[in-house]
Short mmCIF file of C-alpha atoms in Angstrom, two decimals:
data_model
loop_
_atom_site.label_atom_id
_atom_site.label_comp_id
_atom_site.label_asym_id
_atom_site.label_seq_id
_atom_site.Cartn_x
_atom_site.Cartn_y
_atom_site.Cartn_z
CA MET A 1 -110.83 -61.43 -34.66
CA ALA A 2 -107.52 -63.06 -35.59
CA ALA A 3 -107.81 -65.35 -38.60
CA ASP A 4 -104.92 -67.59 -37.55
CA ALA A 5 -106.21 -68.32 -34.04
CA PRO A 6 -107.33 -71.95 -33.62
CA LYS A 7 -111.08 -72.17 -32.98
CA LYS A 8 -113.38 -75.10 -32.51
CA VAL A 9 -116.63 -74.15 -34.23
CA ILE A 10 -119.56 -75.70 -32.38
CA ALA A 11 -122.54 -74.29 -34.28
CA GLU A 12 -122.95 -72.10 -37.33
CA ASN A 13 -125.99 -70.25 -38.61
CA ARG A 14 -125.57 -70.79 -42.35
CA ARG A 15 -129.13 -69.67 -43.10
CA ALA A 16 -128.36 -66.15 -41.80
CA ARG A 17 -126.35 -65.22 -44.91
CA PHE A 18 -129.31 -66.18 -47.10
CA ASP A 19 -132.01 -64.39 -45.06
CA TYR A 20 -130.12 -61.21 -44.06
CA PHE A 21 -127.59 -58.64 -45.21
CA LEU A 22 -124.95 -59.05 -42.47
CA GLU A 23 -123.07 -55.85 -41.69
CA ASP A 24 -121.23 -55.41 -38.38
CA TYR A 25 -119.61 -58.49 -36.83
CA ILE A 26 -118.91 -58.49 -33.08
CA GLU A 27 -117.44 -61.21 -30.87
CA ALA A 28 -119.37 -61.63 -27.63
CA GLY A 29 -118.96 -63.84 -24.59
CA ILE A 30 -121.91 -65.81 -23.23
CA GLN A 31 -122.91 -66.20 -19.60
CA LEU A 32 -123.21 -69.99 -19.19
CA LEU A 33 -123.82 -72.51 -16.44
CA GLY A 34 -121.36 -75.33 -15.75
CA THR A 35 -123.36 -78.02 -17.50
CA GLU A 36 -123.84 -75.77 -20.53
CA ILE A 37 -120.12 -75.31 -21.16
CA LYS A 38 -119.61 -79.05 -20.75
CA ALA A 39 -122.31 -79.72 -23.36
CA LEU A 40 -120.64 -77.17 -25.68
CA ARG A 41 -117.26 -78.85 -25.28
CA ASP A 42 -118.98 -82.06 -26.41
CA GLY A 43 -119.85 -80.11 -29.57
CA ARG A 44 -123.59 -80.00 -29.08
CA ALA A 45 -125.54 -76.78 -29.76
CA ASN A 46 -127.93 -75.21 -32.24
CA ILE A 47 -128.19 -71.49 -33.02
CA ALA A 48 -130.14 -71.81 -36.28
CA GLU A 49 -133.43 -70.30 -35.01
CA SER A 50 -131.91 -68.01 -32.40
CA TYR A 51 -131.60 -64.24 -32.26
CA ALA A 52 -130.38 -61.61 -29.81
CA ALA A 53 -132.74 -59.07 -28.26
CA VAL A 54 -132.53 -56.06 -25.98
CA GLU A 55 -133.75 -56.57 -22.41
CA GLY A 56 -133.30 -53.41 -20.39
CA ARG A 57 -129.68 -52.31 -20.84
CA GLU A 58 -128.50 -55.83 -21.76
CA ILE A 59 -128.41 -58.02 -24.85
CA VAL A 60 -129.65 -61.60 -24.42
CA LEU A 61 -129.51 -64.62 -26.71
CA ILE A 62 -132.97 -66.09 -27.20
CA ASN A 63 -134.02 -69.50 -28.52
CA SER A 64 -130.53 -71.01 -28.75
CA ASP A 65 -130.53 -74.70 -27.95
CA ILE A 66 -127.81 -76.26 -25.81
CA PRO A 67 -129.01 -79.80 -25.04
CA PRO A 68 -128.70 -81.16 -21.50
CA TYR A 69 -125.33 -82.60 -20.50
CA LYS A 70 -125.59 -86.41 -20.28
CA GLN A 71 -123.47 -86.91 -17.16
CA ALA A 72 -125.24 -84.20 -15.13
CA ASN A 73 -128.08 -85.37 -12.92
CA ARG A 74 -130.75 -83.14 -11.39
CA PHE A 75 -128.49 -80.05 -11.63
CA ASN A 76 -128.80 -79.87 -15.43
CA HIS A 77 -129.69 -76.65 -17.25
CA GLU A 78 -132.79 -75.57 -19.17
CA PRO A 79 -131.95 -76.16 -22.88
CA ARG A 80 -133.59 -73.03 -24.37
CA ARG A 81 -133.16 -70.46 -21.59
CA HIS A 82 -132.23 -66.83 -22.27
CA ARG A 83 -128.46 -66.30 -22.03
CA LYS A 84 -126.88 -62.93 -21.36
CA LEU A 85 -124.26 -61.80 -23.88
CA LEU A 86 -121.09 -60.30 -22.41
CA LEU A 87 -120.14 -57.13 -24.27
CA HIS A 88 -118.57 -53.76 -23.52
CA ARG A 89 -120.99 -50.93 -22.70
CA LYS A 90 -120.10 -49.04 -25.93
CA GLN A 91 -120.86 -52.14 -28.00
CA ILE A 92 -124.18 -52.64 -26.19
CA ASP A 93 -125.17 -48.99 -26.73
CA LYS A 94 -124.25 -49.24 -30.43
CA LEU A 95 -126.34 -52.41 -30.86
CA ILE A 96 -129.32 -50.98 -28.94
CA GLY A 97 -129.20 -47.83 -31.07
CA ALA A 98 -129.09 -49.80 -34.33
CA VAL A 99 -132.00 -52.00 -33.27
CA GLN A 100 -134.23 -49.15 -32.07
CA ARG A 101 -133.30 -46.45 -34.62
CA ASP A 102 -132.60 -48.37 -37.80
CA GLY A 103 -134.78 -51.44 -37.27
CA ARG A 104 -131.82 -53.84 -37.49
CA THR A 105 -131.77 -57.35 -36.03
CA ILE A 106 -128.95 -58.96 -34.04
CA ILE A 107 -128.25 -62.40 -35.49
CA PRO A 108 -125.84 -65.00 -34.08
CA VAL A 109 -123.59 -66.23 -36.87
CA ARG A 110 -121.15 -68.67 -35.23
CA LEU A 111 -120.68 -70.27 -31.80
CA TYR A 112 -117.17 -71.47 -31.04
CA LEU A 113 -114.54 -72.12 -28.38
CA ASN A 114 -111.54 -69.79 -28.66
CA GLU A 115 -107.92 -70.81 -28.09
CA ARG A 116 -108.34 -70.38 -24.31
CA GLY A 117 -111.38 -72.69 -24.23
CA LYS A 118 -113.91 -69.88 -23.66
CA ALA A 119 -117.26 -70.03 -25.44
CA LYS A 120 -117.66 -67.08 -27.82
CA LEU A 121 -120.53 -66.06 -30.06
CA GLU A 122 -120.03 -64.08 -33.25
CA ILE A 123 -123.04 -61.83 -33.74
CA ALA A 124 -123.85 -59.51 -36.62
CA LEU A 125 -126.13 -56.54 -37.15
CA ALA A 126 -128.45 -57.61 -39.91
CA LYS A 127 -131.01 -56.14 -42.24
CA GLY A 128 -133.67 -58.51 -43.58
CA LYS A 129 -133.64 -59.43 -47.26
CA LYS A 130 -136.75 -59.12 -49.36
CA LEU A 131 -137.89 -62.01 -51.55
CA HIS A 132 -136.41 -60.50 -54.72
CA ASP A 133 -133.03 -60.12 -52.95
CA LYS A 134 -133.08 -63.82 -52.03
CA ARG A 135 -133.94 -64.78 -55.62
CA GLU A 136 -131.12 -62.60 -56.92
CA ALA A 137 -128.62 -64.16 -54.51
CA SER A 138 -129.81 -67.65 -55.48
CA ALA A 139 -129.48 -66.88 -59.19
CA GLU A 140 -125.97 -65.45 -58.67
CA ARG A 141 -124.92 -68.57 -56.73
CA ASP A 142 -126.31 -70.85 -59.47
CA TRP A 143 -124.47 -68.87 -62.15
CA GLN A 144 -121.17 -69.08 -60.25
CA ARG A 145 -121.62 -72.83 -59.88
CA ASP A 146 -122.43 -73.26 -63.60
CA LYS A 147 -119.51 -71.03 -64.61
CA ALA A 148 -117.09 -73.04 -62.45
CA ARG A 149 -118.35 -76.29 -63.96
CA LEU A 150 -117.98 -74.96 -67.52
CA LEU A 151 -114.46 -73.72 -66.88
CA ARG A 152 -113.49 -77.01 -65.25
CA ASP A 153 -114.88 -79.08 -68.15
CA LYS A 154 -113.44 -76.91 -70.94
CA GLY A 155 -110.06 -76.10 -69.43
#
């Protein structure tokens, strides 16, 4: 992923970094309906409780919420339907192997529109954190905040 490319971030899963050790980041396309992409361009989506799962030889995004498009009438989409992720076969095989062999989870991290206006989803292979890991991360974050405040006040 190019860092200088202009992206419009629609939804971000900020809780994922707290609940999981995120390892391998992959950019995936999403198979969407017309009203779904219009709702995304309005900046409306939620991927906070969503995850990706293996269905057959495909990876699908489950429990992501794209609310109905206001201007669409009876042809609107189902807000929480399963959406197929568009990946290369090697990437799919790698993800399936990690999920089945190593017990990893596929977590969506960020949903955005790239410079060409295409909806992309950044997913990551994740390993769940235990409670003591979460406490340790929280304590480290608190210490960094306190240290920054002390340095700012003293210096």
